[in-house]
Amino acid sequence: MANTVFVRVGSNSMPTEDKIPYSKTNIETVISIENSSRNSIAHTLDGVMDFMIERHGEMISQYKVFKELFVICWAGNPKKIRETVYLSRVDIELINEQVKLFYSALDVVSIEYDEKSFTITEHVPLGLNDKTSYYALEQQKISFFDNGYYKIENQMLFEPPVYNRKVLHHIYNSNVALLNKLQKGISISEREEKDLENLPSTLMICYLNGFDDAKQKLINAKPYLKAQKNATVYLSFKEAMRILRKMKYNENNA
C-alpha cells in the first residue's frame, strides 16, 4: 500500500503507524544498506560459483541456503556402505562467512541437514585386519537463527569397538612379534608387509581395550613404520595417533 511505513522485527517486516521523518541521513543510510546488500549477494554468488565450478568441477558438489542468508557448499566423492552415504576428499565451506568448516583429502564424513542446522560427522574406518566398519569420531553442528546469528558446536562421539580379550591377546602378540622383527632388521614376508597397514589401528584397538602398553609400543614403532616403502603404513600410524590425541584432548577438557 502506498505511503505505508514498515519496520524490521527479527526476520520480518511489519507495518507501523509511526512516521519516520524525512532526512538526508536516512537517504544515505538506505543507499549504504542497499549497496552493502548488493555487494553481499554478488560476493556470495561468486563464492558459490567458484566453489562448485572452478575448485570442484570434477566432483559432486551441492549447496544449501539457511534462513535466506547463509550458504553452505560441499563437495566430495560419495560411497554408500550399509545404507549410509559417506564422502571422501571432502571440502565444506560456509560461503558468505568465508569459513572453512571441514577439509581433508583422507578423512571420511557423513552429512545431515534440515532447515535450521547442518551436521558433519567424521568417521574412521576401523577393524581387526580390515577397515570395512566405520565408527563416528567427532561431530560438528552448525545451527542458524533468525537474527542472522549462527553457532558451531563440536562433540566427540568415538566409542571404540570391544573385542574378545583372548582374540585380542593373540593379535596383540602377533603385532608385537612383527614389530620386533622390524626393530631387529629381520626381513618380513609379503603377508606381514600387508599386516603392517593394519598394525597401528590394531594396536590402538588393543590399547582402548585395556592393553595399556600398546600405545607406547605404537609410539616407539614410529621410525620403523615411517621407513616402510608402502606409504599407507605411515598414514595409518598418523591416523591412529590423531584419534588417540583427540580422545586425550576431549578427556582433558571434559
PDB file of C-alpha atoms in Angstrom:
ATOM      1  CA  MET A   1       0.000   0.000   0.000  1.00  0.00           C
ATOM      2  CA  ALA A   2       1.322   3.449  -0.912  1.00  0.00           C
ATOM      3  CA  ASN A   3       2.811   5.567   1.877  1.00  0.00           C
ATOM      4  CA  THR A   4       2.838   2.608   4.297  1.00  0.00           C
ATOM      5  CA  VAL A   5       5.806   2.530   6.674  1.00  0.00           C
ATOM      6  CA  PHE A   6       7.434  -0.790   7.635  1.00  0.00           C
ATOM      7  CA  VAL A   7       9.862  -1.599  10.428  1.00  0.00           C
ATOM      8  CA  ARG A   8      12.093  -4.654  10.723  1.00  0.00           C
ATOM      9  CA  VAL A   9      11.228  -7.006  13.606  1.00  0.00           C
ATOM     10  CA  GLY A  10      13.581 -10.007  13.711  1.00  0.00           C
ATOM     11  CA  SER A  11      13.463 -11.544  10.233  1.00  0.00           C
ATOM     12  CA  ASN A  12      10.067  -9.967   9.345  1.00  0.00           C
ATOM     13  CA  SER A  13       8.945  -6.552   8.090  1.00  0.00           C
ATOM     14  CA  MET A  14       5.883  -5.232   9.950  1.00  0.00           C
ATOM     15  CA  PRO A  15       3.657  -2.221   9.065  1.00  0.00           C
ATOM     16  CA  THR A  16       3.600   0.602  11.612  1.00  0.00           C
ATOM     17  CA  GLU A  17       1.655   3.814  12.081  1.00  0.00           C
ATOM     18  CA  ASP A  18       4.758   5.614  13.339  1.00  0.00           C
ATOM     19  CA  LYS A  19       6.059   8.247  10.964  1.00  0.00           C
ATOM     20  CA  ILE A  20       9.766   8.318  10.166  1.00  0.00           C
ATOM     21  CA  PRO A  21      10.846  11.879   9.417  1.00  0.00           C
ATOM     22  CA  TYR A  22      12.492  12.618   6.112  1.00  0.00           C
ATOM     23  CA  SER A  23      16.141  13.481   6.337  1.00  0.00           C
ATOM     24  CA  LYS A  24      19.225  13.360   4.178  1.00  0.00           C
ATOM     25  CA  THR A  25      20.808  10.999   6.726  1.00  0.00           C
ATOM     26  CA  ASN A  26      18.016   8.453   6.174  1.00  0.00           C
ATOM     27  CA  ILE A  27      18.592   8.507   2.416  1.00  0.00           C
ATOM     28  CA  GLU A  28      22.322   7.971   2.806  1.00  0.00           C
ATOM     29  CA  THR A  29      21.723   5.126   5.258  1.00  0.00           C
ATOM     30  CA  VAL A  30      19.284   3.369   2.908  1.00  0.00           C
ATOM     31  CA  ILE A  31      21.663   3.732  -0.051  1.00  0.00           C
ATOM     32  CA  SER A  32      24.502   2.336   2.059  1.00  0.00           C
ATOM     33  CA  ILE A  33      22.387  -0.671   3.129  1.00  0.00           C
ATOM     34  CA  GLU A  34      21.285  -1.327  -0.484  1.00  0.00           C
ATOM     35  CA  ASN A  35      24.870  -1.179  -1.783  1.00  0.00           C
ATOM     36  CA  SER A  36      26.069  -3.460   1.000  1.00  0.00           C
ATOM     37  CA  SER A  37      23.281  -5.922   0.215  1.00  0.00           C
ATOM     38  CA  ARG A  38      24.148  -5.951  -3.492  1.00  0.00           C
ATOM     39  CA  ASN A  39      27.808  -6.499  -2.710  1.00  0.00           C
ATOM     40  CA  SER A  40      26.933  -9.306  -0.293  1.00  0.00           C
ATOM     41  CA  ILE A  41      24.737 -11.085  -2.849  1.00  0.00           C
ATOM     42  CA  ALA A  42      27.368 -10.723  -5.572  1.00  0.00           C
ATOM     43  CA  HIS A  43      30.097 -11.943  -3.222  1.00  0.00           C
ATOM     44  CA  THR A  44      28.007 -14.962  -2.174  1.00  0.00           C
ATOM     45  CA  LEU A  45      27.077 -15.913  -5.748  1.00  0.00           C
ATOM     46  CA  ASP A  46      30.682 -15.545  -6.876  1.00  0.00           C
ATOM     47  CA  GLY A  47      31.762 -17.716  -3.944  1.00  0.00           C
ATOM     48  CA  VAL A  48      29.251 -20.453  -4.788  1.00  0.00           C
ATOM     49  CA  MET A  49      30.239 -20.498  -8.463  1.00  0.00           C
ATOM     50  CA  ASP A  50      33.936 -20.542  -7.610  1.00  0.00           C
ATOM     51  CA  PHE A  51      33.464 -23.419  -5.168  1.00  0.00           C
ATOM     52  CA  MET A  52      31.266 -25.609  -7.385  1.00  0.00           C
ATOM     53  CA  ILE A  53      32.769 -24.954 -10.825  1.00  0.00           C
ATOM     54  CA  GLU A  54      36.307 -23.623 -10.527  1.00  0.00           C
ATOM     55  CA  ARG A  55      37.531 -25.541  -7.455  1.00  0.00           C
ATOM     56  CA  HIS A  56      35.429 -28.714  -7.547  1.00  0.00           C
ATOM     57  CA  GLY A  57      34.095 -29.009 -11.074  1.00  0.00           C
ATOM     58  CA  GLU A  58      35.270 -32.628 -11.288  1.00  0.00           C
ATOM     59  CA  MET A  59      33.430 -33.690  -8.127  1.00  0.00           C
ATOM     60  CA  ILE A  60      29.827 -33.906  -6.958  1.00  0.00           C
ATOM     61  CA  SER A  61      29.048 -30.543  -5.333  1.00  0.00           C
ATOM     62  CA  GLN A  62      25.940 -29.331  -3.506  1.00  0.00           C
ATOM     63  CA  TYR A  63      24.734 -26.245  -1.682  1.00  0.00           C
ATOM     64  CA  LYS A  64      22.076 -25.396   0.892  1.00  0.00           C
ATOM     65  CA  VAL A  65      20.671 -21.994   1.920  1.00  0.00           C
ATOM     66  CA  PHE A  66      19.779 -21.439   5.577  1.00  0.00           C
ATOM     67  CA  LYS A  67      17.499 -18.677   6.877  1.00  0.00           C
ATOM     68  CA  GLU A  68      17.666 -16.988   3.451  1.00  0.00           C
ATOM     69  CA  LEU A  69      21.079 -15.701   4.464  1.00  0.00           C
ATOM     70  CA  PHE A  70      23.742 -18.381   4.934  1.00  0.00           C
ATOM     71  CA  VAL A  71      25.006 -20.634   2.135  1.00  0.00           C
ATOM     72  CA  ILE A  72      26.940 -23.854   2.737  1.00  0.00           C
ATOM     73  CA  CYS A  73      28.651 -25.593  -0.182  1.00  0.00           C
ATOM     74  CA  TRP A  74      30.189 -29.038  -0.010  1.00  0.00           C
ATOM     75  CA  ALA A  75      31.939 -31.418  -2.365  1.00  0.00           C
ATOM     76  CA  GLY A  76      33.240 -34.956  -2.073  1.00  0.00           C
ATOM     77  CA  ASN A  77      33.333 -38.446  -3.517  1.00  0.00           C
ATOM     78  CA  PRO A  78      30.299 -40.426  -2.284  1.00  0.00           C
ATOM     79  CA  LYS A  79      30.457 -44.034  -1.134  1.00  0.00           C
ATOM     80  CA  LYS A  80      27.467 -45.959   0.246  1.00  0.00           C
ATOM     81  CA  ILE A  81      28.107 -48.566   2.947  1.00  0.00           C
ATOM     82  CA  ARG A  82      25.269 -50.240   4.836  1.00  0.00           C
ATOM     83  CA  GLU A  83      22.643 -47.634   3.909  1.00  0.00           C
ATOM     84  CA  THR A  84      24.872 -44.703   4.883  1.00  0.00           C
ATOM     85  CA  VAL A  85      26.448 -42.375   2.306  1.00  0.00           C
ATOM     86  CA  TYR A  86      29.980 -41.322   3.220  1.00  0.00           C
ATOM     87  CA  LEU A  87      32.052 -38.627   1.500  1.00  0.00           C
ATOM     88  CA  SER A  88      35.808 -38.690   0.998  1.00  0.00           C
ATOM     89  CA  ARG A  89      38.102 -35.908  -0.310  1.00  0.00           C
ATOM     90  CA  VAL A  90      35.724 -33.560   1.451  1.00  0.00           C
ATOM     91  CA  ASP A  91      35.578 -29.767   1.270  1.00  0.00           C
ATOM     92  CA  ILE A  92      32.816 -27.910   3.161  1.00  0.00           C
ATOM     93  CA  GLU A  93      32.585 -24.129   3.358  1.00  0.00           C
ATOM     94  CA  LEU A  94      30.225 -21.508   4.782  1.00  0.00           C
ATOM     95  CA  ILE A  95      30.493 -19.306   1.714  1.00  0.00           C
ATOM     96  CA  ASN A  96      29.268 -15.856   2.765  1.00  0.00           C
ATOM     97  CA  GLU A  97      31.283 -16.014   6.006  1.00  0.00           C
ATOM     98  CA  GLN A  98      34.371 -17.431   4.236  1.00  0.00           C
ATOM     99  CA  VAL A  99      34.619 -20.102   6.933  1.00  0.00           C
ATOM    100  CA  LYS A 100      36.183 -23.464   6.054  1.00  0.00           C
ATOM    101  CA  LEU A 101      34.087 -25.952   8.050  1.00  0.00           C
ATOM    102  CA  PHE A 102      35.917 -29.103   7.005  1.00  0.00           C
ATOM    103  CA  TYR A 103      38.636 -30.056   4.565  1.00  0.00           C
ATOM    104  CA  SER A 104      40.536 -33.320   4.201  1.00  0.00           C
ATOM    105  CA  ALA A 105      41.898 -35.459   1.402  1.00  0.00           C
ATOM    106  CA  LEU A 106      41.823 -38.561   3.619  1.00  0.00           C
ATOM    107  CA  ASP A 107      39.057 -38.383   6.216  1.00  0.00           C
ATOM    108  CA  VAL A 108      35.523 -39.669   5.674  1.00  0.00           C
ATOM    109  CA  VAL A 109      32.380 -37.822   6.738  1.00  0.00           C
ATOM    110  CA  SER A 110      28.616 -38.138   6.613  1.00  0.00           C
ATOM    111  CA  ILE A 111      26.340 -35.090   6.317  1.00  0.00           C
ATOM    112  CA  GLU A 112      22.868 -34.376   7.672  1.00  0.00           C
ATOM    113  CA  TYR A 113      20.891 -31.157   7.497  1.00  0.00           C
ATOM    114  CA  ASP A 114      17.451 -29.628   7.974  1.00  0.00           C
ATOM    115  CA  GLU A 115      16.128 -26.077   7.678  1.00  0.00           C
ATOM    116  CA  LYS A 116      17.930 -24.889  10.808  1.00  0.00           C
ATOM    117  CA  SER A 117      21.175 -26.843  11.052  1.00  0.00           C
ATOM    118  CA  PHE A 118      23.974 -28.601   9.175  1.00  0.00           C
ATOM    119  CA  THR A 119      25.807 -31.509  10.825  1.00  0.00           C
ATOM    120  CA  ILE A 120      29.147 -33.001   9.788  1.00  0.00           C
ATOM    121  CA  THR A 121      30.116 -36.328  11.360  1.00  0.00           C
ATOM    122  CA  GLU A 122      33.668 -37.532  10.859  1.00  0.00           C
ATOM    123  CA  HIS A 123      34.137 -41.312  10.745  1.00  0.00           C
ATOM    124  CA  VAL A 124      37.141 -43.615  10.979  1.00  0.00           C
ATOM    125  CA  PRO A 125      37.392 -46.995   9.217  1.00  0.00           C
ATOM    126  CA  LEU A 126      38.365 -49.381  11.965  1.00  0.00           C
ATOM    127  CA  GLY A 127      38.532 -53.123  12.443  1.00  0.00           C
ATOM    128  CA  LEU A 128      40.823 -56.051  13.121  1.00  0.00           C
ATOM    129  CA  ASN A 129      42.724 -56.749   9.895  1.00  0.00           C
ATOM    130  CA  ASP A 130      40.059 -54.941   7.893  1.00  0.00           C
ATOM    131  CA  LYS A 131      38.575 -51.467   7.587  1.00  0.00           C
ATOM    132  CA  THR A 132      35.045 -52.162   6.433  1.00  0.00           C
ATOM    133  CA  SER A 133      33.341 -50.774   9.542  1.00  0.00           C
ATOM    134  CA  TYR A 134      33.057 -47.028  10.109  1.00  0.00           C
ATOM    135  CA  TYR A 135      32.899 -45.538  13.595  1.00  0.00           C
ATOM    136  CA  ALA A 136      31.755 -41.991  14.346  1.00  0.00           C
ATOM    137  CA  LEU A 137      34.697 -39.959  15.647  1.00  0.00           C
ATOM    138  CA  GLU A 138      33.636 -36.335  16.011  1.00  0.00           C
ATOM    139  CA  GLN A 139      30.606 -34.233  15.136  1.00  0.00           C
ATOM    140  CA  GLN A 140      30.393 -30.580  14.156  1.00  0.00           C
ATOM    141  CA  LYS A 141      26.942 -28.969  14.145  1.00  0.00           C
ATOM    142  CA  ILE A 142      26.222 -25.511  12.742  1.00  0.00           C
ATOM    143  CA  SER A 143      22.909 -24.038  13.924  1.00  0.00           C
ATOM    144  CA  PHE A 144      21.342 -20.986  12.244  1.00  0.00           C
ATOM    145  CA  PHE A 145      18.997 -18.466  13.863  1.00  0.00           C
ATOM    146  CA  ASP A 146      16.503 -15.872  12.598  1.00  0.00           C
ATOM    147  CA  ASN A 147      18.520 -12.911  13.864  1.00  0.00           C
ATOM    148  CA  GLY A 148      21.417 -13.601  11.459  1.00  0.00           C
ATOM    149  CA  TYR A 149      23.428 -15.440  14.083  1.00  0.00           C
ATOM    150  CA  TYR A 150      24.947 -18.891  13.802  1.00  0.00           C
ATOM    151  CA  LYS A 151      26.636 -21.203  16.299  1.00  0.00           C
ATOM    152  CA  ILE A 152      29.166 -24.009  15.771  1.00  0.00           C
ATOM    153  CA  GLU A 153      29.329 -26.846  18.310  1.00  0.00           C
ATOM    154  CA  ASN A 154      31.756 -29.773  18.379  1.00  0.00           C
ATOM    155  CA  GLN A 155      31.229 -33.091  20.123  1.00  0.00           C
ATOM    156  CA  MET A 156      33.481 -36.137  20.445  1.00  0.00           C
ATOM    157  CA  LEU A 157      31.496 -39.290  19.655  1.00  0.00           C
ATOM    158  CA  PHE A 158      34.081 -42.033  19.449  1.00  0.00           C
ATOM    159  CA  GLU A 159      33.213 -45.310  21.150  1.00  0.00           C
ATOM    160  CA  PRO A 160      35.946 -47.884  20.404  1.00  0.00           C
ATOM    161  CA  PRO A 161      34.856 -51.360  19.326  1.00  0.00           C
ATOM    162  CA  VAL A 162      35.077 -54.031  22.014  1.00  0.00           C
ATOM    163  CA  TYR A 163      36.507 -57.457  21.166  1.00  0.00           C
ATOM    164  CA  ASN A 164      37.008 -60.762  22.937  1.00  0.00           C
ATOM    165  CA  ARG A 165      40.095 -60.375  25.106  1.00  0.00           C
ATOM    166  CA  LYS A 166      41.541 -63.793  24.176  1.00  0.00           C
ATOM    167  CA  VAL A 167      41.303 -62.930  20.492  1.00  0.00           C
ATOM    168  CA  LEU A 168      42.886 -59.539  21.131  1.00  0.00           C
ATOM    169  CA  HIS A 169      45.693 -61.098  23.170  1.00  0.00           C
ATOM    170  CA  HIS A 170      46.628 -63.361  20.258  1.00  0.00           C
ATOM    171  CA  ILE A 171      46.510 -60.471  17.764  1.00  0.00           C
ATOM    172  CA  TYR A 172      48.459 -58.209  20.106  1.00  0.00           C
ATOM    173  CA  ASN A 173      51.264 -60.767  20.468  1.00  0.00           C
ATOM    174  CA  SER A 174      51.412 -61.189  16.693  1.00  0.00           C
ATOM    175  CA  ASN A 175      51.781 -57.446  16.189  1.00  0.00           C
ATOM    176  CA  VAL A 176      54.463 -57.184  18.881  1.00  0.00           C
ATOM    177  CA  ALA A 177      56.377 -60.015  17.202  1.00  0.00           C
ATOM    178  CA  LEU A 178      56.135 -58.196  13.869  1.00  0.00           C
ATOM    179  CA  LEU A 179      57.462 -55.002  15.442  1.00  0.00           C
ATOM    180  CA  ASN A 180      60.357 -56.927  16.975  1.00  0.00           C
ATOM    181  CA  LYS A 181      61.336 -58.132  13.511  1.00  0.00           C
ATOM    182  CA  LEU A 182      61.367 -54.554  12.215  1.00  0.00           C
ATOM    183  CA  GLN A 183      63.452 -53.343  15.139  1.00  0.00           C
ATOM    184  CA  LYS A 184      65.994 -56.139  14.658  1.00  0.00           C
ATOM    185  CA  GLY A 185      66.182 -55.636  10.902  1.00  0.00           C
ATOM    186  CA  ILE A 186      64.778 -59.115  10.151  1.00  0.00           C
ATOM    187  CA  SER A 187      63.136 -59.397   6.733  1.00  0.00           C
ATOM    188  CA  ILE A 188      59.376 -59.934   6.718  1.00  0.00           C
ATOM    189  CA  SER A 189      57.073 -61.792   4.349  1.00  0.00           C
ATOM    190  CA  GLU A 190      54.665 -60.200   1.849  1.00  0.00           C
ATOM    191  CA  ARG A 191      51.769 -61.092   4.130  1.00  0.00           C
ATOM    192  CA  GLU A 192      53.483 -59.392   7.072  1.00  0.00           C
ATOM    193  CA  GLU A 193      54.111 -56.304   4.921  1.00  0.00           C
ATOM    194  CA  LYS A 194      50.367 -56.188   4.293  1.00  0.00           C
ATOM    195  CA  ASP A 195      49.674 -56.680   8.015  1.00  0.00           C
ATOM    196  CA  LEU A 196      51.710 -53.539   8.721  1.00  0.00           C
ATOM    197  CA  GLU A 197      48.948 -51.439   7.161  1.00  0.00           C
ATOM    198  CA  ASN A 198      46.562 -52.554   9.919  1.00  0.00           C
ATOM    199  CA  LEU A 199      49.113 -52.681  12.746  1.00  0.00           C
ATOM    200  CA  PRO A 200      48.627 -49.066  14.003  1.00  0.00           C
ATOM    201  CA  SER A 201      44.835 -49.297  14.181  1.00  0.00           C
ATOM    202  CA  THR A 202      45.064 -52.784  15.710  1.00  0.00           C
ATOM    203  CA  LEU A 203      47.430 -51.619  18.461  1.00  0.00           C
ATOM    204  CA  MET A 204      45.129 -48.657  19.078  1.00  0.00           C
ATOM    205  CA  ILE A 205      42.162 -51.019  19.474  1.00  0.00           C
ATOM    206  CA  CYS A 206      44.224 -53.135  21.869  1.00  0.00           C
ATOM    207  CA  TYR A 207      45.099 -50.040  23.921  1.00  0.00           C
ATOM    208  CA  LEU A 208      41.459 -48.964  24.073  1.00  0.00           C
ATOM    209  CA  ASN A 209      40.524 -52.468  25.209  1.00  0.00           C
ATOM    210  CA  GLY A 210      42.862 -52.473  28.201  1.00  0.00           C
ATOM    211  CA  PHE A 211      46.305 -53.340  26.786  1.00  0.00           C
ATOM    212  CA  ASP A 212      47.939 -50.342  28.459  1.00  0.00           C
ATOM    213  CA  ASP A 213      51.422 -50.684  26.921  1.00  0.00           C
ATOM    214  CA  ALA A 214      50.091 -50.971  23.356  1.00  0.00           C
ATOM    215  CA  LYS A 215      50.075 -47.177  22.895  1.00  0.00           C
ATOM    216  CA  GLN A 216      53.715 -46.792  23.871  1.00  0.00           C
ATOM    217  CA  LYS A 217      54.728 -49.671  21.615  1.00  0.00           C
ATOM    218  CA  LEU A 218      52.959 -47.898  18.772  1.00  0.00           C
ATOM    219  CA  ILE A 219      54.760 -44.625  19.541  1.00  0.00           C
ATOM    220  CA  ASN A 220      58.124 -46.411  19.688  1.00  0.00           C
ATOM    221  CA  ALA A 221      57.430 -48.013  16.322  1.00  0.00           C
ATOM    222  CA  LYS A 222      57.140 -44.654  14.501  1.00  0.00           C
ATOM    223  CA  PRO A 223      60.613 -44.611  12.832  1.00  0.00           C
ATOM    224  CA  TYR A 224      60.229 -48.188  11.595  1.00  0.00           C
ATOM    225  CA  LEU A 225      56.738 -47.584  10.197  1.00  0.00           C
ATOM    226  CA  LYS A 226      57.822 -44.316   8.589  1.00  0.00           C
ATOM    227  CA  ALA A 227      60.689 -46.104   6.834  1.00  0.00           C
ATOM    228  CA  GLN A 228      58.373 -48.534   5.006  1.00  0.00           C
ATOM    229  CA  LYS A 229      58.128 -48.229   1.225  1.00  0.00           C
ATOM    230  CA  ASN A 230      54.354 -48.655   1.455  1.00  0.00           C
ATOM    231  CA  ALA A 231      53.212 -45.102   2.325  1.00  0.00           C
ATOM    232  CA  THR A 232      49.879 -46.428   3.628  1.00  0.00           C
ATOM    233  CA  VAL A 233      51.661 -47.868   6.679  1.00  0.00           C
ATOM    234  CA  TYR A 234      52.792 -44.488   7.965  1.00  0.00           C
ATOM    235  CA  LEU A 235      49.479 -42.844   7.064  1.00  0.00           C
ATOM    236  CA  SER A 236      47.758 -45.491   9.176  1.00  0.00           C
ATOM    237  CA  PHE A 237      50.128 -44.663  12.050  1.00  0.00           C
ATOM    238  CA  LYS A 238      49.372 -40.933  11.828  1.00  0.00           C
ATOM    239  CA  GLU A 239      45.631 -41.599  11.754  1.00  0.00           C
ATOM    240  CA  ALA A 240      45.789 -43.803  14.863  1.00  0.00           C
ATOM    241  CA  MET A 241      47.811 -41.189  16.745  1.00  0.00           C
ATOM    242  CA  ARG A 242      45.412 -38.440  15.655  1.00  0.00           C
ATOM    243  CA  ILE A 243      42.465 -40.338  17.111  1.00  0.00           C
ATOM    244  CA  LEU A 244      44.308 -41.000  20.372  1.00  0.00           C
ATOM    245  CA  ARG A 245      45.262 -37.327  20.675  1.00  0.00           C
ATOM    246  CA  LYS A 246      41.676 -36.242  20.078  1.00  0.00           C
ATOM    247  CA  MET A 247      40.436 -38.630  22.742  1.00  0.00           C
ATOM    248  CA  LYS A 248      43.018 -37.371  25.237  1.00  0.00           C
ATOM    249  CA  TYR A 249      42.169 -33.740  24.459  1.00  0.00           C
ATOM    250  CA  ASN A 250      38.459 -34.470  24.908  1.00  0.00           C
ATOM    251  CA  GLU A 251      39.109 -36.162  28.264  1.00  0.00           C
ATOM    252  CA  ASN A 252      41.224 -33.235  29.479  1.00  0.00           C
ATOM    253  CA  ASN A 253      38.516 -30.743  28.535  1.00  0.00           C
ATOM    254  CA  ALA A 254      35.521 -32.745  29.696  1.00  0.00           C
TER     255      ALA A 254
END
